[in-house]
Tab-separated table of C-alpha atoms and ligand atoms in Angstrom:
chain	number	residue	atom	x	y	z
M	1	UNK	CA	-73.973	155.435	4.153
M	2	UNK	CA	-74.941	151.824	5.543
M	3	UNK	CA	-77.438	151.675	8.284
M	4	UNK	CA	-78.085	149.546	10.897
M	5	UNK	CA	-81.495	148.789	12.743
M	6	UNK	CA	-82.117	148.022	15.841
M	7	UNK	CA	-85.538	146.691	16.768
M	8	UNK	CA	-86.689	148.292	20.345
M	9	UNK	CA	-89.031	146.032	22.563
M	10	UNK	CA	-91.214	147.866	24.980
M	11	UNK	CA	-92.785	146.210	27.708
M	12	UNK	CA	-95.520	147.224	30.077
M	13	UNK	CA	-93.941	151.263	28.558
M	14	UNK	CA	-90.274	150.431	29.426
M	15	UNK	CA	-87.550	149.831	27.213
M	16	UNK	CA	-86.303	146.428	27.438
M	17	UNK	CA	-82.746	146.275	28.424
M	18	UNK	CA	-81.842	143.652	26.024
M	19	UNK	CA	-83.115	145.746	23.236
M	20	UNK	CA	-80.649	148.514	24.863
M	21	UNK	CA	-77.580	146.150	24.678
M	22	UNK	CA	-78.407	145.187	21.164
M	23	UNK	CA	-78.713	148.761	20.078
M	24	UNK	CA	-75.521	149.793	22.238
M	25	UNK	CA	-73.450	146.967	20.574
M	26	UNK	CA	-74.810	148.264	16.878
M	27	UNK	CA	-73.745	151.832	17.929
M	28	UNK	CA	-70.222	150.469	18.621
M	29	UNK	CA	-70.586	148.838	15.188
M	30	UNK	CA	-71.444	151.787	13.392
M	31	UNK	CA	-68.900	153.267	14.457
M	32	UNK	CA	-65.857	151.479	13.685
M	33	UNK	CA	-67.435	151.270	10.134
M	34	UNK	CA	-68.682	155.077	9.927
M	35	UNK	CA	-72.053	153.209	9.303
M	36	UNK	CA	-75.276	154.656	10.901
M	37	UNK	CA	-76.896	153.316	14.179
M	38	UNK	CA	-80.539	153.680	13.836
M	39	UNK	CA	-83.473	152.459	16.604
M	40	UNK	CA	-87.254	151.085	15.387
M	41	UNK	CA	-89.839	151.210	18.285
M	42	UNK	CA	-93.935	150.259	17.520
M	43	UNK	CA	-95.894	151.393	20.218
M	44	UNK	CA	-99.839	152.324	20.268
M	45	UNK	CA	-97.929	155.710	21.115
M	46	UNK	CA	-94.123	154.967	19.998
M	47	UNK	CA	-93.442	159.124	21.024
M	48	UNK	CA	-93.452	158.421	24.541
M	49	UNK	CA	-90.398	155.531	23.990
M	50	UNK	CA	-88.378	158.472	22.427
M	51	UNK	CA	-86.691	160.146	25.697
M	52	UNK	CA	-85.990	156.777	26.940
M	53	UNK	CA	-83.771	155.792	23.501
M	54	UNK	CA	-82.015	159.164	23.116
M	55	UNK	CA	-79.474	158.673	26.228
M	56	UNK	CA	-77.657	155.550	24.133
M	57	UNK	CA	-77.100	157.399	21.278
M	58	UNK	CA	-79.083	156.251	17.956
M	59	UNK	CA	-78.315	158.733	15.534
M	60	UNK	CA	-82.148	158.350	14.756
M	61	UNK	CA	-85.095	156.570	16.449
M	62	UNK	CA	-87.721	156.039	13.913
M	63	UNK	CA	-91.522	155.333	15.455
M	64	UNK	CA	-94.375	153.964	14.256
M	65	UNK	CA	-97.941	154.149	16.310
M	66	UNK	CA	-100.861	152.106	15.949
M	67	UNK	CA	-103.003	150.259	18.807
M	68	UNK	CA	-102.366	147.072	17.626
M	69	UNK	CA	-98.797	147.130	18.761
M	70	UNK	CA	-99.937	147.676	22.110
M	71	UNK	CA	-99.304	143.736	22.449
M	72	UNK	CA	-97.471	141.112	20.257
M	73	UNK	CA	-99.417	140.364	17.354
M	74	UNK	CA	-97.890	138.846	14.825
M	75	UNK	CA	-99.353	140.160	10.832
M	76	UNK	CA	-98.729	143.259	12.108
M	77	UNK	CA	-95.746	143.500	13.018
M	78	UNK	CA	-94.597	141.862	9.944
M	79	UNK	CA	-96.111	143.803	7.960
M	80	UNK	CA	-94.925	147.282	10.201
M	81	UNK	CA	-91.074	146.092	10.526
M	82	UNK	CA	-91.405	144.751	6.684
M	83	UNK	CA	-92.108	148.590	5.793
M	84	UNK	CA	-89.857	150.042	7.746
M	85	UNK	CA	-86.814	147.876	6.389
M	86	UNK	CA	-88.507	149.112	2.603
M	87	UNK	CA	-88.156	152.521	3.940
M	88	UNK	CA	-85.042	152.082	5.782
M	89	UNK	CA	-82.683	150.262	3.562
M	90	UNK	CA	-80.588	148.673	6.843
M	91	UNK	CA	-77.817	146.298	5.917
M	92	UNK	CA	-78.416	144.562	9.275
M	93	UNK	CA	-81.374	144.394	11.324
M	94	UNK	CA	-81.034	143.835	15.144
M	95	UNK	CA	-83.297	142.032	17.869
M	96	UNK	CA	-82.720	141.169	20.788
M	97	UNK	CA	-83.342	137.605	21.078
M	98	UNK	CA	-86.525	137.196	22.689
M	99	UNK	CA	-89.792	135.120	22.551
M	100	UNK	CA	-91.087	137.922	20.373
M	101	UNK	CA	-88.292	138.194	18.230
M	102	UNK	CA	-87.974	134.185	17.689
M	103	UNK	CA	-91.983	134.966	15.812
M	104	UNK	CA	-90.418	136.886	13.613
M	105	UNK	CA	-87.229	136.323	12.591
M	106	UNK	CA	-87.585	133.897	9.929
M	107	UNK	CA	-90.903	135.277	9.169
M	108	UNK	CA	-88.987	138.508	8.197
M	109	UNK	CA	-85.679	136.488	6.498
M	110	UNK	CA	-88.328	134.237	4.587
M	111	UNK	CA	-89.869	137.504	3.231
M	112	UNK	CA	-87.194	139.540	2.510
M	113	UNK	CA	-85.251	136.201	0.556
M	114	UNK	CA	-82.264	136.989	3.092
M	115	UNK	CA	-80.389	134.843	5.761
M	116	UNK	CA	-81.437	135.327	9.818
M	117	UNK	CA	-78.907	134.660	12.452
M	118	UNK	CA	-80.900	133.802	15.606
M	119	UNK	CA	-79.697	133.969	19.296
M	120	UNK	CA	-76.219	134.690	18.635
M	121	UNK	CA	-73.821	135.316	21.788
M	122	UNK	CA	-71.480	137.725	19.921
M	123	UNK	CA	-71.933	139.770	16.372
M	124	UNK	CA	-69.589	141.589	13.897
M	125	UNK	CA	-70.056	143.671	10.714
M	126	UNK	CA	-68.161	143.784	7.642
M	127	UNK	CA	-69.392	144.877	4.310
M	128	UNK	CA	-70.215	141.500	3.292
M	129	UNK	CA	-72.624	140.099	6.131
M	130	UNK	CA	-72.374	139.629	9.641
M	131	UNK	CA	-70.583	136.901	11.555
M	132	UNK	CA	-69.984	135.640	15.283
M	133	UNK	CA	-70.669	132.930	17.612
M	134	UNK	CA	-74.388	131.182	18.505
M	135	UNK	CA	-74.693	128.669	21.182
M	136	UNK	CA	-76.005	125.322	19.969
M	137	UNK	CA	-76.236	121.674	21.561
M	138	UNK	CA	-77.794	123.000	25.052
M	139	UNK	CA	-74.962	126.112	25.261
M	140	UNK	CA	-72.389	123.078	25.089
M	141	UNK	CA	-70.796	123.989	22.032
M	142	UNK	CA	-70.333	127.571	20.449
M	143	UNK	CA	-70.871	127.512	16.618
M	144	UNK	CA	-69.050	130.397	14.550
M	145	UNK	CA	-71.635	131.640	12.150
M	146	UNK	CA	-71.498	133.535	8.982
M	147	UNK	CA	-74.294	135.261	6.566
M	148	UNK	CA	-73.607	137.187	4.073
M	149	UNK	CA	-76.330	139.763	2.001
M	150	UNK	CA	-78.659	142.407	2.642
M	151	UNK	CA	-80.321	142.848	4.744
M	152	UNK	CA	-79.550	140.095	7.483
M	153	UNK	CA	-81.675	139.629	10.262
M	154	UNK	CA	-79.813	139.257	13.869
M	155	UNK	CA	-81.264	138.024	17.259
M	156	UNK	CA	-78.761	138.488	20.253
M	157	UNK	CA	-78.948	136.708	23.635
M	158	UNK	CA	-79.175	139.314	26.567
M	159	UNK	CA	-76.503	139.734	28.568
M	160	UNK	CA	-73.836	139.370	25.560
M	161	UNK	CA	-73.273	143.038	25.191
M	162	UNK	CA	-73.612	146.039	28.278
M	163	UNK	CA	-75.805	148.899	27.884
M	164	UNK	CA	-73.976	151.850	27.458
M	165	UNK	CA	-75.184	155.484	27.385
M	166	UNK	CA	-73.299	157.732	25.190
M	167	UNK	CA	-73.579	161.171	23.209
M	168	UNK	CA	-75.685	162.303	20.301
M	169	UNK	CA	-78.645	164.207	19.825
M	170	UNK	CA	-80.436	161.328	17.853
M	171	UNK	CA	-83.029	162.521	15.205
M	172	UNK	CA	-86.541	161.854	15.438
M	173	UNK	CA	-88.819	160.320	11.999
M	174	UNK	CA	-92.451	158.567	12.399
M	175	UNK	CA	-93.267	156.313	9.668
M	176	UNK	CA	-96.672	155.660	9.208
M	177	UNK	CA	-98.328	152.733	9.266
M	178	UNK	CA	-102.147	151.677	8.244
M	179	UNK	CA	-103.272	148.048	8.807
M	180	UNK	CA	-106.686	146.246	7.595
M	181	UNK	CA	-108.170	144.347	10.159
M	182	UNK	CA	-109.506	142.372	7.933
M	183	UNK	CA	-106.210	141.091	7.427
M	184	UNK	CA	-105.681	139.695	10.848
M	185	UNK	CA	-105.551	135.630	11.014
M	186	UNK	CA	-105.256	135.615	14.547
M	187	UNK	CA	-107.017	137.825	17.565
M	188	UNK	CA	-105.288	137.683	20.896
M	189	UNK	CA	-108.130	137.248	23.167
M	190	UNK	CA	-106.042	137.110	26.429
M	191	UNK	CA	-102.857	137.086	27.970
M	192	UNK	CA	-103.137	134.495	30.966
M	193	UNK	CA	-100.526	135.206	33.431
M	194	UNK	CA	-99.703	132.063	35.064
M	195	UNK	CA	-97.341	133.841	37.624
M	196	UNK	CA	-97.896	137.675	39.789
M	197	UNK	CA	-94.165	137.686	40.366
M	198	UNK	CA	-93.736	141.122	39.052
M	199	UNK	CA	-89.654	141.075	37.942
M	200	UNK	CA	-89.605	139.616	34.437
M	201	UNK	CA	-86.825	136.782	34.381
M	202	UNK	CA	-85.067	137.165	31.420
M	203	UNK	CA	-85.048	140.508	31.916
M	204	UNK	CA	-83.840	140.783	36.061
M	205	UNK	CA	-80.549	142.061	37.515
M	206	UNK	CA	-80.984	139.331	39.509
M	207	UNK	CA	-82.100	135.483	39.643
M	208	UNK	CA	-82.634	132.851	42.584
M	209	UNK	CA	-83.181	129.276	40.811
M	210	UNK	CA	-84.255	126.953	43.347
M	211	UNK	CA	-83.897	122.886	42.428
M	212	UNK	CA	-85.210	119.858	43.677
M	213	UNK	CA	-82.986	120.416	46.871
M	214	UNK	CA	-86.018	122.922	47.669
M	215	UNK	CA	-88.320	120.242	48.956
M	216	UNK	CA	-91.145	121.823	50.962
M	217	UNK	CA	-92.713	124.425	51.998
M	218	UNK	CA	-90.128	125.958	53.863
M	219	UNK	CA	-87.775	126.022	51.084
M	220	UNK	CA	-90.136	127.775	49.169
M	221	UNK	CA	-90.764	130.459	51.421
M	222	UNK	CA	-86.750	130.968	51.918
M	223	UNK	CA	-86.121	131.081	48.308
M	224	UNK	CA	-88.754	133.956	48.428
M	225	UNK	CA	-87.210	135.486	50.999
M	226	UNK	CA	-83.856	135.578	49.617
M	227	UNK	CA	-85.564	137.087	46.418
M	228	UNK	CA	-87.716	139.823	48.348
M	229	UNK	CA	-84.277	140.967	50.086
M	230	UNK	CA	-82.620	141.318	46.527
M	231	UNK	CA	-85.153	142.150	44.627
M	232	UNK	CA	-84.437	139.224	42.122
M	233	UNK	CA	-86.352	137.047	39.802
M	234	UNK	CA	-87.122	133.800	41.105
M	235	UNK	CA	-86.683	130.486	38.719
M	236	UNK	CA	-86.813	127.369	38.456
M	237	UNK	CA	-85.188	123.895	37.517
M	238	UNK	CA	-87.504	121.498	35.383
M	239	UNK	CA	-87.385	118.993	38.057
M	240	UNK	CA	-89.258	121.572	39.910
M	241	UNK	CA	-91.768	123.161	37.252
M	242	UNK	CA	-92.704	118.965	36.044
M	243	UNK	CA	-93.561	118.474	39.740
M	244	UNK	CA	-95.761	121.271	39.419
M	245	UNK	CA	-94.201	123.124	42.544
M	246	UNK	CA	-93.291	126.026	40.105
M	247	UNK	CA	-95.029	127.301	37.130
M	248	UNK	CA	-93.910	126.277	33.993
M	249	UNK	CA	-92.941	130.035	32.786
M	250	UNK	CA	-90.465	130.343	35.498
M	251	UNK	CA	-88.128	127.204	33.987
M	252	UNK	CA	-84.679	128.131	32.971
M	253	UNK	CA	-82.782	126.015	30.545
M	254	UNK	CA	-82.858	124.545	27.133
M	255	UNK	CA	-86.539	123.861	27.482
M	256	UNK	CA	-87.490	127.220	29.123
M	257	UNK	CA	-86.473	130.514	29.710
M	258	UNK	CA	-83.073	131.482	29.228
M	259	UNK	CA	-81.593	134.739	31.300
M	260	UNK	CA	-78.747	136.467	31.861
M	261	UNK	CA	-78.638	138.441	35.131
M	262	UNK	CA	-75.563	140.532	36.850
M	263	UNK	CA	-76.232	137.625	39.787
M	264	UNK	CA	-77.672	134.096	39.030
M	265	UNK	CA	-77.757	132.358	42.504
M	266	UNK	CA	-78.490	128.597	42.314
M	267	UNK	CA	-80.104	126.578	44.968
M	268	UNK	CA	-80.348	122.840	45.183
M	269	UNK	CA	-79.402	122.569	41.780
M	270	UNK	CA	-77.254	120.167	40.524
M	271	UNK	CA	-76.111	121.957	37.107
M	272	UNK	CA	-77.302	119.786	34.272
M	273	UNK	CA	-76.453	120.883	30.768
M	274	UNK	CA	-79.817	121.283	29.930
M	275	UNK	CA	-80.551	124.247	32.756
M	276	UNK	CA	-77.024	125.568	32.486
M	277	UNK	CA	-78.289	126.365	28.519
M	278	UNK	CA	-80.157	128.744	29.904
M	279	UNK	CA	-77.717	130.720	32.256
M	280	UNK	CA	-74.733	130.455	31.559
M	281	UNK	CA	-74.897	133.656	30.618
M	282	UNK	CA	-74.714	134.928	33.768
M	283	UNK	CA	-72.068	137.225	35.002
M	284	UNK	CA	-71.700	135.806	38.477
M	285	UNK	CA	-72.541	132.283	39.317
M	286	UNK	CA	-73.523	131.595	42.787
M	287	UNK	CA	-74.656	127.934	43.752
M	288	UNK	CA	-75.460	126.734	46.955
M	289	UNK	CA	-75.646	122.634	46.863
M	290	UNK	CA	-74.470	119.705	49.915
M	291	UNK	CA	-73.138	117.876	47.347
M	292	UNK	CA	-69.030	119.523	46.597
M	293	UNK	CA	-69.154	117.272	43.346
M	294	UNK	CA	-71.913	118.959	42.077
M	295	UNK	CA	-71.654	119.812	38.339
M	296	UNK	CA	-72.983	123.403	39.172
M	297	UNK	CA	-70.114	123.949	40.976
M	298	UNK	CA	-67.400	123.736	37.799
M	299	UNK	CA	-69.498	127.046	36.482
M	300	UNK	CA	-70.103	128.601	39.835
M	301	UNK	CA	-67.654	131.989	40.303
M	302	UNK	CA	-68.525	131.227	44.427
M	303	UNK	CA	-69.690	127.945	45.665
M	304	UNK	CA	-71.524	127.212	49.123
M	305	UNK	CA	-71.118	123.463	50.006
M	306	UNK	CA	-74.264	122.847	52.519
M	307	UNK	CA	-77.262	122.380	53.309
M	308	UNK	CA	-79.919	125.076	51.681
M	309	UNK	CA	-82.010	124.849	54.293
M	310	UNK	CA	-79.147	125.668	57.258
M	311	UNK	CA	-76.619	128.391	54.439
M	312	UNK	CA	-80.266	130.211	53.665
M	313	UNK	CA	-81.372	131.483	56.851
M	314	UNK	CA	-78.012	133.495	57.402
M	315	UNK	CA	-77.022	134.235	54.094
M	316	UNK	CA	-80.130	136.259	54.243
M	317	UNK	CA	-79.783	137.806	57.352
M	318	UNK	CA	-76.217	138.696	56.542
M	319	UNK	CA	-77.410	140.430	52.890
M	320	UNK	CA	-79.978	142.228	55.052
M	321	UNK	CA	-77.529	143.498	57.560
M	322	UNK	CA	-75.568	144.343	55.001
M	323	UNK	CA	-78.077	146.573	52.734
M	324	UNK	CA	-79.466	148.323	55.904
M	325	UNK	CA	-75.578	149.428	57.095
A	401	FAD	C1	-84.703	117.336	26.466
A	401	FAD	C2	-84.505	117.837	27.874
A	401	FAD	C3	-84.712	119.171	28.134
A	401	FAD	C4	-84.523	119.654	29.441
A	401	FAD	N1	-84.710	120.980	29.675
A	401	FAD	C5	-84.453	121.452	30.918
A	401	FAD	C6	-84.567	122.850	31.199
A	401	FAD	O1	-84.944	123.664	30.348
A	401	FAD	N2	-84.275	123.260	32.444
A	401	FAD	C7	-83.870	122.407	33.451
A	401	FAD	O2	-83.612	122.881	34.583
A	401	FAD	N3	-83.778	121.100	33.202
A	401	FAD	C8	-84.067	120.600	31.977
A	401	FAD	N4	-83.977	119.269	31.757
A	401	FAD	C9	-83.778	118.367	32.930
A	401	FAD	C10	-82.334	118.271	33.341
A	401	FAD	O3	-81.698	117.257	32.630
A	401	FAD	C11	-82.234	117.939	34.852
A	401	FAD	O4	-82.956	116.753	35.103
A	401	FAD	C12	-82.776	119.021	35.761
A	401	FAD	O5	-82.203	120.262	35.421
A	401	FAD	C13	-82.413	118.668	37.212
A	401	FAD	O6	-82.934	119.624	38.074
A	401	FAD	P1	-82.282	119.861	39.494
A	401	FAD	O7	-80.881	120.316	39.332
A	401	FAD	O8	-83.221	120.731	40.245
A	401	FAD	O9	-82.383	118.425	40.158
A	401	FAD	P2	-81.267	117.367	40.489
A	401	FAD	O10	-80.422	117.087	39.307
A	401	FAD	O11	-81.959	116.214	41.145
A	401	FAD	O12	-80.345	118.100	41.546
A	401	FAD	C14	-80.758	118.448	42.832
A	401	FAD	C15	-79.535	118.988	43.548
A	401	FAD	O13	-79.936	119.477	44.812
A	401	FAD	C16	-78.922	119.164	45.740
A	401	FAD	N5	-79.564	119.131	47.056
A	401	FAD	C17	-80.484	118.245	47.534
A	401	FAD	N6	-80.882	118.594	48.772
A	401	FAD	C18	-80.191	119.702	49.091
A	401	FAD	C19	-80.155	120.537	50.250
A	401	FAD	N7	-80.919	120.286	51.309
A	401	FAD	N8	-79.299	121.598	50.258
A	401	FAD	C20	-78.500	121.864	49.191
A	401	FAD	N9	-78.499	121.112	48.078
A	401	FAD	C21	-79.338	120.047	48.028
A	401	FAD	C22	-78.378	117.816	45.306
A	401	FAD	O14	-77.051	117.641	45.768
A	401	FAD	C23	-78.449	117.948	43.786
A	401	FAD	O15	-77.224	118.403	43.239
A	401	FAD	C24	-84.157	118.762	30.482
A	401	FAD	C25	-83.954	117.404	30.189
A	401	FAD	C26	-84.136	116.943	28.917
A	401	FAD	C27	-83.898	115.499	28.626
């Protein structure tokens, strides 16, 4: 029987969501073809991801342990993934598409002499290869992709695909896994976090973009407000992140971070294709902008025509009222 892997990122000990709608979408794969949906996880203790995979159905999660997966280093996961795919045999191996992932993937096709598919929007399976649909040209255009071989490496966008519990009592096999030191080309000395916002963008239910319509101070702190009360993600536009008034790691777009929340609300942003790249994606659009002509407003699902700094104040107050009914 064919198999199909799906490569679970952990972060900070939780399963990432997008590696949940990757896996869910393989499962739905698997079985239309009567193929196998199996999950990968590398953890310093990949056990304790175990409980957390078995409610969406892998029919088995395979774990390897070492401390060096405790953060993204890159030999070693090569190397770790490399011998799982040895042991494994998968016709298609799954990512979600991710900073982490884009390290590997070629790595991994370059290796293993067989095609990669990054970032695609939408997959399919057929005995041959894998096909579907990438975004290219800043998300303007939607490229229909084919590879064909064994195994093929696959990175999917979040968002494409929901997460989606279902039955099974999945099987449980550790692989084990040695690694030299020695053989390390890089150490990771430190992780600077630039930002303490806690909700990890391209990962959050929800998003609050502000643009250059946020101009001072004031802005800022409503935009944070308006995030506290729905517990969102807050982003950026790169007008905002080259003026230095947000950190770089919070840009959405082509150039930055791309995300895919239930609720993207955009404020002060005028919708260029280069920050729509990165969330258009989104299930529901909401922008908030004076100008009606906006180009935001041509992807928006709800449109506010105003000014941010006079819709904000009640909008707020409203969502407040309305959680606390
Ligand atoms: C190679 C390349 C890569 C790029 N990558 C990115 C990227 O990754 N991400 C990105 O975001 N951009 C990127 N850009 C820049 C992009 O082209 C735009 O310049 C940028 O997105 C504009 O940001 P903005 O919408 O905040 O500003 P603007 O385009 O200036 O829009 C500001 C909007 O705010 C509205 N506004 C002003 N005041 C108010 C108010 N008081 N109330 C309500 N609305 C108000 C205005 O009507 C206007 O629509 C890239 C550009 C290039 C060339």
């Amino acid at each position: 029987m064919s198999t199909l892997l799906t490569y679970i990122a952990v972060h900070d000990g939780k399963i990432k969501r997008s590696s949940l709608e990757v896996l869910s979408r393989c499962n739905e794969l698997a079985a239309e073809l009567g193929w196998e949906s199996v999950a990968l996880v590398l953890q310093p203790d990949a056990t304790k991801a175990i409980e957390g995979l078995k409610p969406y159905g892998p029919a088995k999660i395979y774990t390897m342990s070492h401390p060096h997966f405790h953060q993204h280093l890159t030999t070693p996961l090569l190397r770790a993934i490399g011998h799982a795919v040895k042991e494994i045999q998968p016709r298609v191996v799954a990512f979600a598409s991710t900073e982490g992932s884009k390290d590997l993937l070629g790595a991994l096709s370059a290796a293993h002499g067989s095609a990669a598919l990054p970032d695609m929007s939408e997959f399919s399976i057929d005995t041959e290869g894998v096909s579907g649909k990438r975004p290219v040209m800043a998300a303007k255009i939607l490229s229909s992709v084919r590879a064909d071989g064994s195994p093929v490496f696959v990175s999917v966008r979040s968002g494409s695909y929901n997460p989606e519990e279902r039955e099974g009592e999945a099987a449980v096999q550790e692989l084990s896994f040695s690694f030299n030191d020695a053989d390390l080309r890089t150490t990771l000395r430190e992780i600077v976090t630039a930002t303490s916002d806690k909700i990890d963008l391209s990962e959050a239910e929800t998003v609050i973009a502000a643009g250059r319509g946020v101009k001072d101070e004031e802005g800022r702190a409503l935009i944070r407000e308006l995030a506290d009360v729905l517990q969102a993600g807050v982003g950026a536009s790169r007008a905002l992140t080259e003026a230095g008034i947000y950190d770089p790691s919070l840009q959405i777009g082509q150039t930055g971070k791309v995300v895919s929340p239930q609720l993207y609300i955009g404020v002060g942003i005028s919708g260029a294709i280069q920050h729509v790249a990165g969330m258009s994606n989104s299930k529901v659009i909401v922008a908030i902008n004076k100008d009606p002509d906006a180009p935001i407003f041509e992807i928006a699902d709800y449109g506010i025509v105003g000014d941010l700094y006079k819709v904000l104040p009640p909008f707020i107050d409203e969502i407040r009222r309305i959680k606390s009914a």
